[in-house]
Short mmCIF file of C-alpha atoms and ligand atoms in Angstrom, two decimals:
data_model
loop_
_atom_site.label_atom_id
_atom_site.label_comp_id
_atom_site.label_asym_id
_atom_site.label_seq_id
_atom_site.Cartn_x
_atom_site.Cartn_y
_atom_site.Cartn_z
CA MET A 1 -8.01 -1.37 8.26
CA LYS A 2 -6.38 -5.12 8.64
CA LYS A 3 -2.68 -6.15 8.78
CA PHE A 4 -1.16 -9.31 9.66
CA VAL A 5 1.44 -8.61 12.63
CA VAL A 6 4.52 -10.58 13.24
CA GLU A 7 6.41 -10.06 16.44
CA ARG A 8 10.46 -10.74 15.69
CA ASP A 9 11.43 -11.24 19.36
CA LYS A 10 9.31 -14.00 19.85
CA LEU A 11 10.37 -15.69 16.37
CA ALA A 12 13.79 -14.97 17.83
CA ALA A 13 12.76 -16.72 21.06
CA ASN A 14 11.50 -19.79 19.56
CA SER A 15 14.50 -19.82 17.07
CA ARG A 16 16.88 -20.10 20.04
CA ARG A 17 14.87 -22.54 22.10
CA ILE A 18 14.56 -24.89 18.99
CA GLN A 19 18.33 -24.80 18.50
CA GLN A 20 18.63 -25.18 22.23
CA LYS A 21 16.41 -27.98 22.10
CA ALA A 22 18.24 -29.85 18.70
CA GLY A 23 21.62 -29.26 19.99
CA VAL A 24 22.74 -29.73 16.51
CA PRO A 25 22.54 -27.42 13.22
CA VAL A 26 18.98 -26.23 12.31
CA ILE A 27 18.57 -26.32 8.91
CA ALA A 28 15.14 -23.68 8.76
CA VAL A 29 12.44 -24.90 6.13
CA LEU A 30 11.39 -21.67 4.45
CA LYS A 31 8.53 -23.37 2.29
CA ALA A 32 5.57 -21.83 1.03
CA ASP A 33 6.91 -18.24 1.91
CA GLY A 34 7.74 -19.12 4.94
CA TYR A 35 4.86 -20.84 6.05
CA GLY A 36 3.01 -17.57 4.97
CA PHE A 37 4.84 -15.28 7.53
CA GLY A 38 7.12 -14.28 4.27
CA MET A 39 10.20 -15.73 3.45
CA ALA A 40 12.84 -13.04 3.27
CA GLN A 41 11.52 -11.68 6.66
CA MET A 42 11.56 -14.84 8.23
CA ALA A 43 15.29 -15.54 6.81
CA GLU A 44 16.24 -12.36 8.23
CA VAL A 45 15.27 -12.90 11.69
CA LEU A 46 16.70 -16.51 11.65
CA ARG A 47 20.11 -15.48 10.40
CA GLU A 48 20.36 -13.12 13.46
CA THR A 49 19.78 -15.99 15.98
CA GLY A 50 22.41 -18.07 14.42
CA ILE A 51 20.75 -19.85 11.58
CA ARG A 52 23.16 -20.99 8.74
CA MET A 53 21.39 -23.22 6.60
CA PHE A 54 17.71 -22.99 4.83
CA ALA A 55 15.59 -25.36 3.19
CA VAL A 56 12.91 -24.77 0.02
CA THR A 57 10.82 -26.64 -2.15
CA GLU A 58 10.95 -24.03 -5.10
CA PRO A 59 14.21 -23.90 -6.83
CA GLY A 60 13.07 -20.12 -7.35
CA ASP A 61 13.25 -19.56 -3.74
CA ALA A 62 16.92 -20.75 -3.47
CA THR A 63 17.82 -18.34 -6.28
CA LYS A 64 15.63 -15.41 -4.21
CA LEU A 65 17.53 -16.47 -0.92
CA ARG A 66 20.81 -15.83 -2.95
CA GLU A 67 19.56 -12.43 -4.63
CA LEU A 68 18.48 -11.27 -0.80
CA GLY A 69 22.25 -11.53 -0.04
CA TYR A 70 22.33 -15.15 1.34
CA THR A 71 25.54 -16.30 -0.63
CA GLU A 72 27.27 -17.81 2.19
CA GLU A 73 24.53 -19.94 3.69
CA ASP A 74 23.58 -23.39 2.49
CA ILE A 75 20.47 -23.96 0.47
CA LEU A 76 18.67 -27.19 0.45
CA VAL A 77 16.19 -27.70 -2.19
CA MET A 78 14.03 -30.55 -0.54
CA ARG A 79 12.63 -31.21 -4.22
CA SER A 80 13.89 -34.43 -6.07
CA THR A 81 13.08 -33.61 -9.46
CA ALA A 82 13.88 -35.03 -12.86
CA MET A 83 13.07 -31.80 -14.88
CA ALA A 84 16.10 -30.16 -16.52
CA ASP A 85 15.09 -26.69 -15.98
CA GLU A 86 14.76 -27.23 -12.21
CA ALA A 87 18.05 -28.94 -11.77
CA TYR A 88 19.61 -25.91 -14.04
CA GLU A 89 18.08 -23.25 -11.55
CA ILE A 90 19.05 -25.50 -8.35
CA VAL A 91 22.77 -25.42 -9.96
CA GLN A 92 23.06 -22.00 -10.76
CA ALA A 93 22.30 -20.78 -7.43
CA GLY A 94 24.73 -22.88 -5.98
CA ALA A 95 22.02 -24.66 -3.77
CA ILE A 96 21.99 -28.36 -2.54
CA ALA A 97 19.98 -30.58 -4.67
CA THR A 98 17.87 -33.00 -3.42
CA VAL A 99 18.38 -36.51 -5.55
CA GLY A 100 15.60 -39.14 -4.60
CA SER A 101 15.41 -41.25 -7.87
CA PRO A 102 18.03 -42.81 -10.72
CA GLU A 103 16.01 -40.23 -12.79
CA ALA A 104 16.68 -37.20 -10.72
CA ALA A 105 20.71 -38.32 -10.26
CA TYR A 106 21.19 -38.77 -14.03
CA CYS A 107 19.05 -35.44 -14.67
CA LEU A 108 21.49 -33.18 -12.12
CA ASN A 109 24.45 -34.96 -13.22
CA GLU A 110 23.95 -34.02 -16.72
CA VAL A 111 23.19 -30.45 -16.19
CA ALA A 112 25.84 -30.05 -13.52
CA LYS A 113 28.52 -31.36 -16.23
CA GLY A 114 26.88 -29.19 -18.93
CA CYS A 115 27.49 -26.20 -16.52
CA GLY A 116 31.01 -27.59 -15.67
CA VAL A 117 30.20 -27.66 -12.37
CA GLN A 118 29.91 -30.45 -9.65
CA ALA A 119 26.59 -29.97 -8.09
CA ARG A 120 25.94 -30.82 -4.33
CA ALA A 121 23.05 -33.40 -3.22
CA HIS A 122 21.66 -34.63 -0.56
CA VAL A 123 20.10 -38.21 -1.22
CA LYS A 124 16.12 -38.31 -0.04
CA ILE A 125 14.95 -41.99 1.20
CA ASP A 126 11.38 -42.44 1.23
CA THR A 127 10.49 -44.11 4.32
CA GLY A 128 6.54 -43.45 3.88
CA MET A 129 5.61 -40.12 2.65
CA GLY A 130 5.66 -41.63 -0.65
CA ARG A 131 6.36 -38.68 -2.54
CA TYR A 132 9.93 -38.22 -2.98
CA GLY A 133 13.38 -40.74 -2.60
CA PHE A 134 14.49 -43.99 -3.16
CA LEU A 135 12.93 -46.72 -1.29
CA ALA A 136 15.08 -47.99 1.41
CA ASP A 137 15.72 -51.47 -0.75
CA GLN A 138 17.09 -49.71 -3.81
CA TYR A 139 20.56 -49.79 -2.08
CA GLU A 140 22.44 -50.29 -5.30
CA GLU A 141 20.93 -47.29 -7.01
CA ILE A 142 21.56 -45.29 -3.77
CA LYS A 143 25.26 -46.09 -3.71
CA ARG A 144 25.35 -45.37 -7.60
CA VAL A 145 24.64 -41.67 -6.76
CA TYR A 146 27.50 -41.60 -4.42
CA GLN A 147 30.12 -43.72 -6.21
CA GLU A 148 29.43 -42.96 -10.16
CA CYS A 149 27.87 -39.32 -10.44
CA GLU A 150 30.95 -37.43 -11.43
CA GLY A 151 28.74 -34.30 -11.76
CA ILE A 152 27.71 -34.76 -8.18
CA ALA A 153 29.26 -34.32 -4.72
CA VAL A 154 26.93 -36.21 -2.47
CA THR A 155 27.21 -34.56 0.83
CA GLY A 156 24.11 -35.92 2.67
CA ILE A 157 21.09 -37.96 2.85
CA TYR A 158 18.05 -37.17 5.17
CA THR A 159 14.23 -38.94 5.11
CA HIS A 160 11.08 -37.01 6.47
CA PHE A 161 8.76 -38.38 9.35
CA HIS A 162 5.47 -38.59 8.25
CA SER A 163 3.98 -39.12 11.99
CA ALA A 164 6.48 -37.62 14.63
CA PHE A 165 3.45 -35.79 16.50
CA ALA A 166 1.21 -38.96 16.77
CA ASN A 167 3.03 -42.51 16.33
CA GLU A 168 6.17 -43.08 17.83
CA ALA A 169 6.65 -46.51 16.61
CA ALA A 170 6.36 -45.80 12.86
CA THR A 171 8.76 -42.78 13.34
CA ARG A 172 11.27 -45.15 15.10
CA ALA A 173 10.69 -47.81 12.21
CA GLN A 174 11.52 -44.47 9.61
CA TYR A 175 14.46 -43.64 11.19
CA LYS A 176 16.16 -47.46 11.31
CA GLN A 177 15.32 -47.62 7.65
CA LEU A 178 17.77 -44.16 7.23
CA CYS A 179 20.28 -45.71 10.04
CA ALA A 180 20.49 -49.24 8.05
CA ILE A 181 21.57 -47.46 4.80
CA VAL A 182 23.92 -45.31 6.17
CA ASP A 183 25.44 -48.63 7.85
CA ARG A 184 25.89 -50.28 5.06
CA LEU A 185 27.53 -47.17 3.07
CA ARG A 186 29.88 -46.97 6.01
CA VAL A 187 30.40 -50.61 5.76
CA ASP A 188 31.18 -50.17 1.72
CA GLY A 189 33.61 -47.61 2.75
CA ILE A 190 31.27 -44.48 1.61
CA ASP A 191 30.89 -41.43 3.99
CA CYS A 192 27.54 -40.41 3.61
CA GLY A 193 27.35 -36.89 5.12
CA MET A 194 25.31 -35.18 6.77
CA ARG A 195 22.20 -37.36 7.91
CA HIS A 196 19.00 -35.64 8.93
CA ALA A 197 15.10 -36.67 9.37
CA ALA A 198 13.67 -34.69 12.53
CA ASN A 199 10.99 -32.06 11.60
CA SER A 200 9.56 -30.08 14.04
CA SER A 201 7.57 -32.81 15.94
CA GLY A 202 10.62 -34.86 15.77
CA VAL A 203 12.72 -32.35 17.39
CA PHE A 204 10.05 -31.88 20.39
CA CYS A 205 8.78 -35.60 20.86
CA TYR A 206 12.01 -37.45 20.85
CA ASP A 207 15.50 -36.74 22.11
CA ASP A 208 17.52 -39.34 20.29
CA MET A 209 16.71 -38.62 16.69
CA MET A 210 18.65 -35.29 15.63
CA LEU A 211 21.53 -36.95 13.68
CA ASP A 212 23.80 -34.36 12.42
CA ALA A 213 21.06 -31.80 11.86
CA VAL A 214 17.23 -31.12 11.98
CA ARG A 215 14.97 -29.79 9.75
CA VAL A 216 12.41 -27.00 11.29
CA GLY A 217 9.89 -25.29 9.52
CA SER A 218 6.47 -24.77 11.88
CA ALA A 219 8.15 -24.89 15.43
CA PHE A 220 9.61 -21.30 14.10
CA THR A 221 5.89 -20.18 14.06
CA GLY A 222 4.70 -21.84 17.32
CA ARG A 223 2.24 -23.77 15.20
CA MET A 224 2.81 -27.28 15.65
CA ALA A 225 1.63 -30.68 16.63
CA ALA A 226 3.69 -31.93 19.74
CA LYS A 227 2.76 -33.40 23.28
CA GLY A 228 3.08 -31.24 26.14
CA ALA A 229 4.76 -28.07 26.75
CA THR A 230 7.73 -27.03 23.95
CA GLY A 231 8.58 -23.43 25.55
CA LEU A 232 7.65 -22.02 22.17
CA SER A 233 5.26 -18.93 21.39
CA ARG A 234 2.84 -18.91 18.48
CA ILE A 235 3.79 -15.56 16.53
CA GLY A 236 1.75 -13.92 14.14
CA TYR A 237 -1.89 -12.73 14.45
CA LEU A 238 -4.43 -10.60 12.38
CA GLU A 239 -5.27 -6.89 13.72
CA SER A 240 -8.47 -5.15 12.68
CA ARG A 241 -10.63 -2.92 14.81
CA VAL A 242 -14.15 -2.49 16.02
CA ILE A 243 -16.18 -0.63 13.03
CA GLU A 244 -19.92 -0.24 14.92
CA LEU A 245 -21.41 -1.15 18.23
CA ARG A 246 -25.02 -2.51 18.55
CA THR A 247 -27.50 -3.53 21.03
CA VAL A 248 -30.05 -6.16 19.81
CA PRO A 249 -32.79 -7.41 21.91
CA LYS A 250 -33.50 -11.04 23.32
CA GLY A 251 -34.01 -13.73 20.83
CA HIS A 252 -32.52 -12.03 18.12
CA THR A 253 -30.36 -14.27 15.53
CA PHE A 254 -26.81 -13.79 14.18
CA GLY A 255 -25.34 -15.12 10.68
CA TYR A 256 -26.34 -17.23 7.98
CA GLY A 257 -28.69 -19.66 8.81
CA ALA A 258 -29.51 -17.99 12.14
CA GLY A 259 -27.13 -20.40 13.71
CA TYR A 260 -27.05 -18.10 16.72
CA VAL A 261 -29.99 -16.83 19.14
CA ALA A 262 -29.32 -14.29 21.74
CA LYS A 263 -30.24 -15.29 25.24
CA ASP A 264 -30.37 -11.79 25.98
CA ALA A 265 -30.11 -8.39 25.36
CA THR A 266 -26.91 -8.28 23.48
CA ARG A 267 -24.10 -5.52 22.60
CA VAL A 268 -22.55 -6.40 19.40
CA ALA A 269 -19.12 -5.55 18.10
CA VAL A 270 -18.84 -5.82 14.26
CA VAL A 271 -15.19 -6.24 13.31
CA PRO A 272 -14.84 -6.35 9.16
CA VAL A 273 -12.74 -9.86 9.17
CA GLY A 274 -14.08 -13.16 7.66
CA TYR A 275 -13.25 -16.33 5.88
CA THR A 276 -11.88 -14.17 2.88
CA ASP A 277 -9.03 -13.29 5.16
CA GLY A 278 -8.13 -16.68 6.41
CA PHE A 279 -10.43 -16.47 9.88
CA SER A 280 -11.68 -19.64 10.78
CA VAL A 281 -10.74 -21.49 7.59
CA GLU A 282 -7.90 -23.50 9.34
CA LYS A 283 -8.75 -26.06 11.62
CA LYS A 284 -10.33 -29.05 9.48
CA LYS A 285 -7.04 -28.38 7.24
CA ASP A 286 -4.93 -29.14 10.07
CA LEU A 287 -6.26 -32.91 10.87
CA TYR A 288 -4.40 -35.44 9.46
CA ARG A 289 -5.99 -38.75 11.14
CA SER A 290 -9.63 -40.06 10.55
CA ARG A 291 -9.82 -40.34 14.16
CA ASP A 292 -9.23 -36.47 14.64
CA VAL A 293 -11.52 -35.59 11.67
CA LEU A 294 -14.24 -37.90 13.86
CA ARG A 295 -13.46 -36.03 17.18
CA TYR A 296 -13.58 -32.68 15.44
CA ILE A 297 -16.92 -33.48 13.60
CA LEU A 298 -18.17 -34.62 17.14
CA ALA A 299 -16.91 -31.45 18.52
CA GLU A 300 -18.69 -29.18 16.23
CA ILE A 301 -22.06 -31.30 16.63
CA LYS A 302 -22.01 -30.66 20.26
CA ASN A 303 -20.66 -26.90 20.03
CA GLY A 304 -22.26 -26.29 17.16
CA ARG A 305 -20.65 -24.05 14.96
CA GLY A 306 -21.77 -20.86 14.76
CA ARG A 307 -23.13 -21.30 18.08
CA GLY A 308 -20.37 -19.02 20.30
CA ASN A 309 -16.85 -21.52 20.26
CA ILE A 310 -14.73 -19.15 18.20
CA TYR A 311 -13.75 -16.01 20.43
CA ILE A 312 -11.53 -13.01 19.56
CA THR A 313 -9.67 -10.64 21.44
CA ILE A 314 -11.41 -7.11 21.62
CA ASN A 315 -9.90 -4.34 23.94
CA GLY A 316 -7.68 -7.31 25.60
CA GLN A 317 -10.78 -9.06 26.51
CA ARG A 318 -12.06 -12.08 24.85
CA ALA A 319 -15.29 -11.75 23.01
CA ARG A 320 -17.64 -14.48 21.27
CA VAL A 321 -17.90 -14.56 17.66
CA MET A 322 -21.91 -15.25 17.47
CA GLY A 323 -22.92 -17.12 14.60
CA HIS A 324 -21.28 -18.50 11.53
CA VAL A 325 -18.08 -16.52 10.47
CA GLY A 326 -19.41 -14.61 7.28
CA LEU A 327 -16.97 -13.90 4.17
CA CYS A 328 -15.97 -10.22 5.27
CA HIS A 329 -16.99 -9.76 8.82
CA VAL A 330 -17.98 -10.92 12.56
CA SER A 331 -20.16 -10.10 15.13
CA CYS A 332 -19.18 -10.63 18.54
CA ASP A 333 -20.89 -10.52 22.02
CA VAL A 334 -19.36 -7.58 23.95
CA THR A 335 -22.40 -7.29 26.76
CA GLY A 336 -20.50 -5.80 29.50
CA LEU A 337 -17.03 -5.76 28.33
CA ASP A 338 -15.13 -2.42 28.01
CA VAL A 339 -15.41 -1.88 24.40
CA HIS A 340 -15.69 1.38 22.02
CA ASN A 341 -15.74 1.73 18.66
CA GLY A 342 -12.30 2.00 17.00
CA ASP A 343 -10.91 -0.45 19.75
CA THR A 344 -8.13 -3.19 18.20
CA ALA A 345 -9.45 -6.33 17.62
CA ILE A 346 -6.74 -9.43 17.29
CA LEU A 347 -8.13 -12.70 15.85
CA ASP A 348 -5.95 -15.83 15.81
CA VAL A 349 -5.25 -16.90 12.07
CA ASN A 350 -2.63 -18.99 10.18
CA PRO A 351 -0.82 -17.08 7.76
CA LEU A 352 -0.72 -19.76 5.50
CA TYR A 353 -4.50 -19.36 4.78
CA LEU A 354 -4.58 -15.34 5.05
CA SER A 355 -5.48 -13.63 1.90
CA PRO A 356 -2.45 -11.93 0.02
CA LEU A 357 -4.25 -8.81 0.42
CA VAL A 358 -4.08 -8.22 3.96
CA PRO A 359 -0.44 -6.22 4.43
CA LYS A 360 2.24 -7.98 6.82
CA GLU A 361 4.12 -6.02 9.29
CA TYR A 362 7.04 -7.30 11.33
CA VAL A 363 7.28 -5.48 14.48
C1 LIG B 1 7.54 -29.16 5.30
C2 LIG B 1 9.47 -30.04 5.68
C3 LIG B 1 9.96 -30.14 6.71
C4 LIG B 1 9.54 -29.34 8.12
O1 LIG B 1 8.64 -29.77 8.57
P1 LIG B 1 7.91 -29.39 10.15
O2 LIG B 1 7.14 -30.20 10.36
O3 LIG B 1 7.24 -27.76 9.29
O4 LIG B 1 9.29 -28.61 11.01
C5 LIG B 1 10.86 -30.79 6.85
N1 LIG B 1 11.29 -31.97 5.55
C6 LIG B 1 10.68 -31.76 4.87
C7 LIG B 1 11.33 -32.47 3.74
C8 LIG B 1 9.79 -30.99 4.60
O5 LIG B 1 9.11 -31.33 3.57
#
């Protein structure tokens, strides 16, 4: 028995908090199946809280949202693409494309004209993410998308912050590059459309870079990098139960490598959840900077992973995981705790890493 539980009311509260903090329309980013929380269920709750624009990376997700009944909402596909099949799907879905290169502009323009429509698009500026977008010095190429592509109606322009959570100077430099292009377009008599740059960290770390809209994903889930209190709560947890209780003597060992040794006689609760479900696989993947990786490694050495620095909640009490987390189970120290067979166990798992075999339940 295990399931991933998502609390609708917490998600709704996060959504309201984000919209209040942003003060401008929030484009809800639902990539990667809504950060693992389920695109369809996320969209439903977010629409109820007033979100009117979504963003995805896969053109197919725009189609899915339309099929789910999101016909009035604007859907931005954040991937610039020079592939005609992808451009075709975006146009058919009536989504807003992203144009980040002359090739992508040419492709979208031709596809739209072939369909007998004008495709909406936002121009993307690459200020350091290095994937999609015109470079800031490609001004003439950018201008051409606005002025010369009959099949494209440019309704916005944006960039993406790479270090909003960590580096204010770099973030401000990125923001400035975008604004400089907007200013040049204005001087040339071109209305750039909706300007947006801030992601979750951008919204919560700075007050002055919201522009006309913000693109927020991880903040909805309460799992984002930010300094200080955000007023958001972490949503979603993995629920399982205690399937066996045992007592082992002092000196008994736990897990592969026998990395944990019982200091005393220990009462053990076994919970059938492990790496395969996505438990305890997240930490390293969330480290972006080399100094964070270094700090993590040092902490690992100091604490000794498998020596009891991971906790889960059993029957409302904190219980330490002893030994390395196994593929399919963990052993927890419940000495002196009020724990019985069948008690509910709650584990923190980022659903991005959750096994697809574990069902999700919105409550
Ligand atoms: C993922 C993504 C976002 C949202 O980022 P969060 O930090 O999760 O809010 C915004 N814009 C683009 C282009 C993205 O790829």
